[in-house]
Amino acid sequence: MSNALDAVIEIFTWVGLGGGLLLAFTAVFLFLADGTWMPARAVVEHVEGGRVVRWFDDDGGVNEAPLSAHDDAKVGAADMTDIFYRRGSAHRMRLTKSSPLVRFVSLLAAGVLSLGTIAFVISIVLLFARG
């Protein structure tokens, strides 16, 4: 039974640490590829196709982006909302500073790395406990 337990702990250690590092590198790459998002205060207006938000960027230009159904529900009946727009790209905005994909991959990497670290600590404790 102890050999099977050792094998399972070893697998969790290698998969946890190796997979966690791979996911962490992927999260860093996605974070860098996501670019810089700047905060702005946007005005919500009704147009023929639905609702749009309009804001001034850091260069003083006026931008406009349509609200998706999800963003529209999140904004609600407000006339103004805080948004984040991508620096260097016209007419791109979102309501959160960080990307949901980057956040998900980062949390997944942290969880898998934690699993690998816990399995490693357990294997060391068992190694010393057995003598």
Tab-separated table of C-alpha atoms in Angstrom:
chain	number	residue	atom	x	y	z
A	1	MET	CA	0.000	0.000	0.000
A	2	SER	CA	2.815	2.428	0.773
A	3	ASN	CA	4.308	1.921	-2.721
A	4	ALA	CA	0.988	2.895	-4.317
A	5	LEU	CA	0.741	5.953	-2.059
A	6	ASP	CA	4.300	6.944	-2.942
A	7	ALA	CA	3.521	6.609	-6.656
A	8	VAL	CA	0.387	8.758	-6.384
A	9	ILE	CA	2.231	11.444	-4.414
A	10	GLU	CA	5.089	11.373	-6.946
A	11	ILE	CA	2.640	11.795	-9.833
A	12	PHE	CA	0.901	14.707	-8.092
A	13	THR	CA	4.281	16.303	-7.424
A	14	TRP	CA	5.523	16.118	-11.007
A	15	VAL	CA	2.203	16.985	-12.635
A	16	GLY	CA	1.541	19.759	-10.125
A	17	LEU	CA	4.929	21.431	-10.370
A	18	GLY	CA	5.473	20.840	-14.110
A	19	GLY	CA	1.930	21.681	-15.159
A	20	GLY	CA	1.782	24.612	-12.763
A	21	LEU	CA	4.968	26.130	-14.176
A	22	LEU	CA	3.696	25.660	-17.718
A	23	LEU	CA	0.403	27.337	-16.807
A	24	ALA	CA	2.263	30.148	-15.025
A	25	PHE	CA	4.366	30.842	-18.134
A	26	THR	CA	1.194	30.763	-20.223
A	27	ALA	CA	-0.448	33.269	-17.842
A	28	VAL	CA	2.541	35.617	-18.127
A	29	PHE	CA	2.474	35.344	-21.934
A	30	LEU	CA	-1.281	36.055	-22.013
A	31	PHE	CA	-0.812	39.009	-19.649
A	32	LEU	CA	1.852	40.526	-21.903
A	33	ALA	CA	-0.203	39.867	-25.042
A	34	ASP	CA	-3.267	41.498	-23.453
A	35	GLY	CA	-1.618	44.912	-23.604
A	36	THR	CA	-2.155	48.045	-21.545
A	37	TRP	CA	-5.670	48.986	-20.534
A	38	MET	CA	-6.301	52.522	-19.260
A	39	PRO	CA	-9.197	53.633	-17.018
A	40	ALA	CA	-11.733	56.145	-18.286
A	41	ARG	CA	-15.162	57.463	-17.449
A	42	ALA	CA	-17.598	56.773	-20.277
A	43	VAL	CA	-20.994	58.178	-21.164
A	44	VAL	CA	-23.694	55.618	-21.990
A	45	GLU	CA	-25.971	56.643	-24.863
A	46	HIS	CA	-28.878	55.077	-26.696
A	47	VAL	CA	-28.528	54.679	-30.474
A	48	GLU	CA	-30.557	52.804	-33.089
A	49	GLY	CA	-28.703	49.486	-32.692
A	50	GLY	CA	-28.710	49.478	-28.890
A	51	ARG	CA	-26.508	51.279	-26.400
A	52	VAL	CA	-22.960	52.538	-26.820
A	53	VAL	CA	-20.327	54.035	-24.561
A	54	ARG	CA	-18.264	57.064	-25.557
A	55	TRP	CA	-15.072	58.229	-23.863
A	56	PHE	CA	-11.971	60.374	-24.294
A	57	ASP	CA	-8.669	58.512	-24.588
A	58	ASP	CA	-5.272	59.696	-23.316
A	59	ASP	CA	-4.550	61.452	-26.640
A	60	GLY	CA	-7.768	63.463	-26.394
A	61	GLY	CA	-9.584	61.478	-29.098
A	62	VAL	CA	-13.201	60.451	-28.783
A	63	ASN	CA	-13.925	56.718	-28.938
A	64	GLU	CA	-17.132	54.749	-29.144
A	65	ALA	CA	-17.898	51.078	-28.593
A	66	PRO	CA	-21.190	49.193	-28.564
A	67	LEU	CA	-22.207	47.479	-25.347
A	68	SER	CA	-22.566	43.719	-25.535
A	69	ALA	CA	-25.641	42.181	-23.909
A	70	HIS	CA	-23.546	41.136	-20.897
A	71	ASP	CA	-21.974	44.590	-20.506
A	72	ASP	CA	-25.338	46.263	-21.020
A	73	ALA	CA	-26.845	44.209	-18.205
A	74	LYS	CA	-23.872	45.013	-15.974
A	75	VAL	CA	-24.096	48.773	-16.642
A	76	GLY	CA	-27.850	48.778	-16.083
A	77	ALA	CA	-29.680	52.094	-16.312
A	78	ALA	CA	-26.616	54.215	-15.515
A	79	ASP	CA	-25.804	57.242	-17.680
A	80	MET	CA	-22.057	56.967	-16.983
A	81	THR	CA	-19.782	54.055	-16.160
A	82	ASP	CA	-16.136	53.344	-15.480
A	83	ILE	CA	-14.452	51.432	-18.300
A	84	PHE	CA	-10.984	50.373	-19.391
A	85	TYR	CA	-9.859	50.996	-22.959
A	86	ARG	CA	-6.865	49.540	-24.730
A	87	ARG	CA	-4.079	52.032	-25.319
A	88	GLY	CA	-3.243	52.283	-29.007
A	89	SER	CA	-6.449	50.628	-30.205
A	90	ALA	CA	-9.480	52.646	-31.151
A	91	HIS	CA	-12.946	51.605	-30.048
A	92	ARG	CA	-11.941	48.727	-27.722
A	93	MET	CA	-13.166	48.720	-24.152
A	94	ARG	CA	-14.119	46.410	-21.325
A	95	LEU	CA	-15.521	46.843	-17.845
A	96	THR	CA	-12.716	45.042	-15.978
A	97	LYS	CA	-9.055	46.031	-15.768
A	98	SER	CA	-7.698	42.520	-16.228
A	99	SER	CA	-8.721	39.923	-18.754
A	100	PRO	CA	-10.946	37.112	-17.462
A	101	LEU	CA	-8.802	34.603	-19.386
A	102	VAL	CA	-5.579	35.828	-17.755
A	103	ARG	CA	-7.241	35.725	-14.338
A	104	PHE	CA	-8.524	32.173	-14.927
A	105	VAL	CA	-5.165	30.822	-16.145
A	106	SER	CA	-3.347	32.558	-13.260
A	107	LEU	CA	-5.666	31.057	-10.650
A	108	LEU	CA	-5.443	27.642	-12.312
A	109	ALA	CA	-1.631	27.870	-12.277
A	110	ALA	CA	-1.671	28.828	-8.591
A	111	GLY	CA	-3.944	25.902	-7.758
A	112	VAL	CA	-1.922	23.347	-9.703
A	113	LEU	CA	1.366	24.682	-8.264
A	114	SER	CA	-0.152	24.459	-4.771
A	115	LEU	CA	-1.123	20.836	-5.410
A	116	GLY	CA	2.415	20.049	-6.541
A	117	THR	CA	3.963	21.838	-3.566
A	118	ILE	CA	1.697	20.085	-1.060
A	119	ALA	CA	2.439	16.706	-2.640
A	120	PHE	CA	6.176	17.468	-2.512
A	121	VAL	CA	5.999	18.410	1.180
A	122	ILE	CA	3.990	15.256	1.952
A	123	SER	CA	6.567	13.107	0.161
A	124	ILE	CA	9.401	14.668	2.162
A	125	VAL	CA	7.491	14.205	5.437
A	126	LEU	CA	6.791	10.556	4.591
A	127	LEU	CA	10.429	10.016	3.647
A	128	PHE	CA	11.618	11.213	7.069
A	129	ALA	CA	8.764	9.546	8.936
A	130	ARG	CA	9.674	6.120	7.541
A	131	GLY	CA	13.295	6.591	8.479
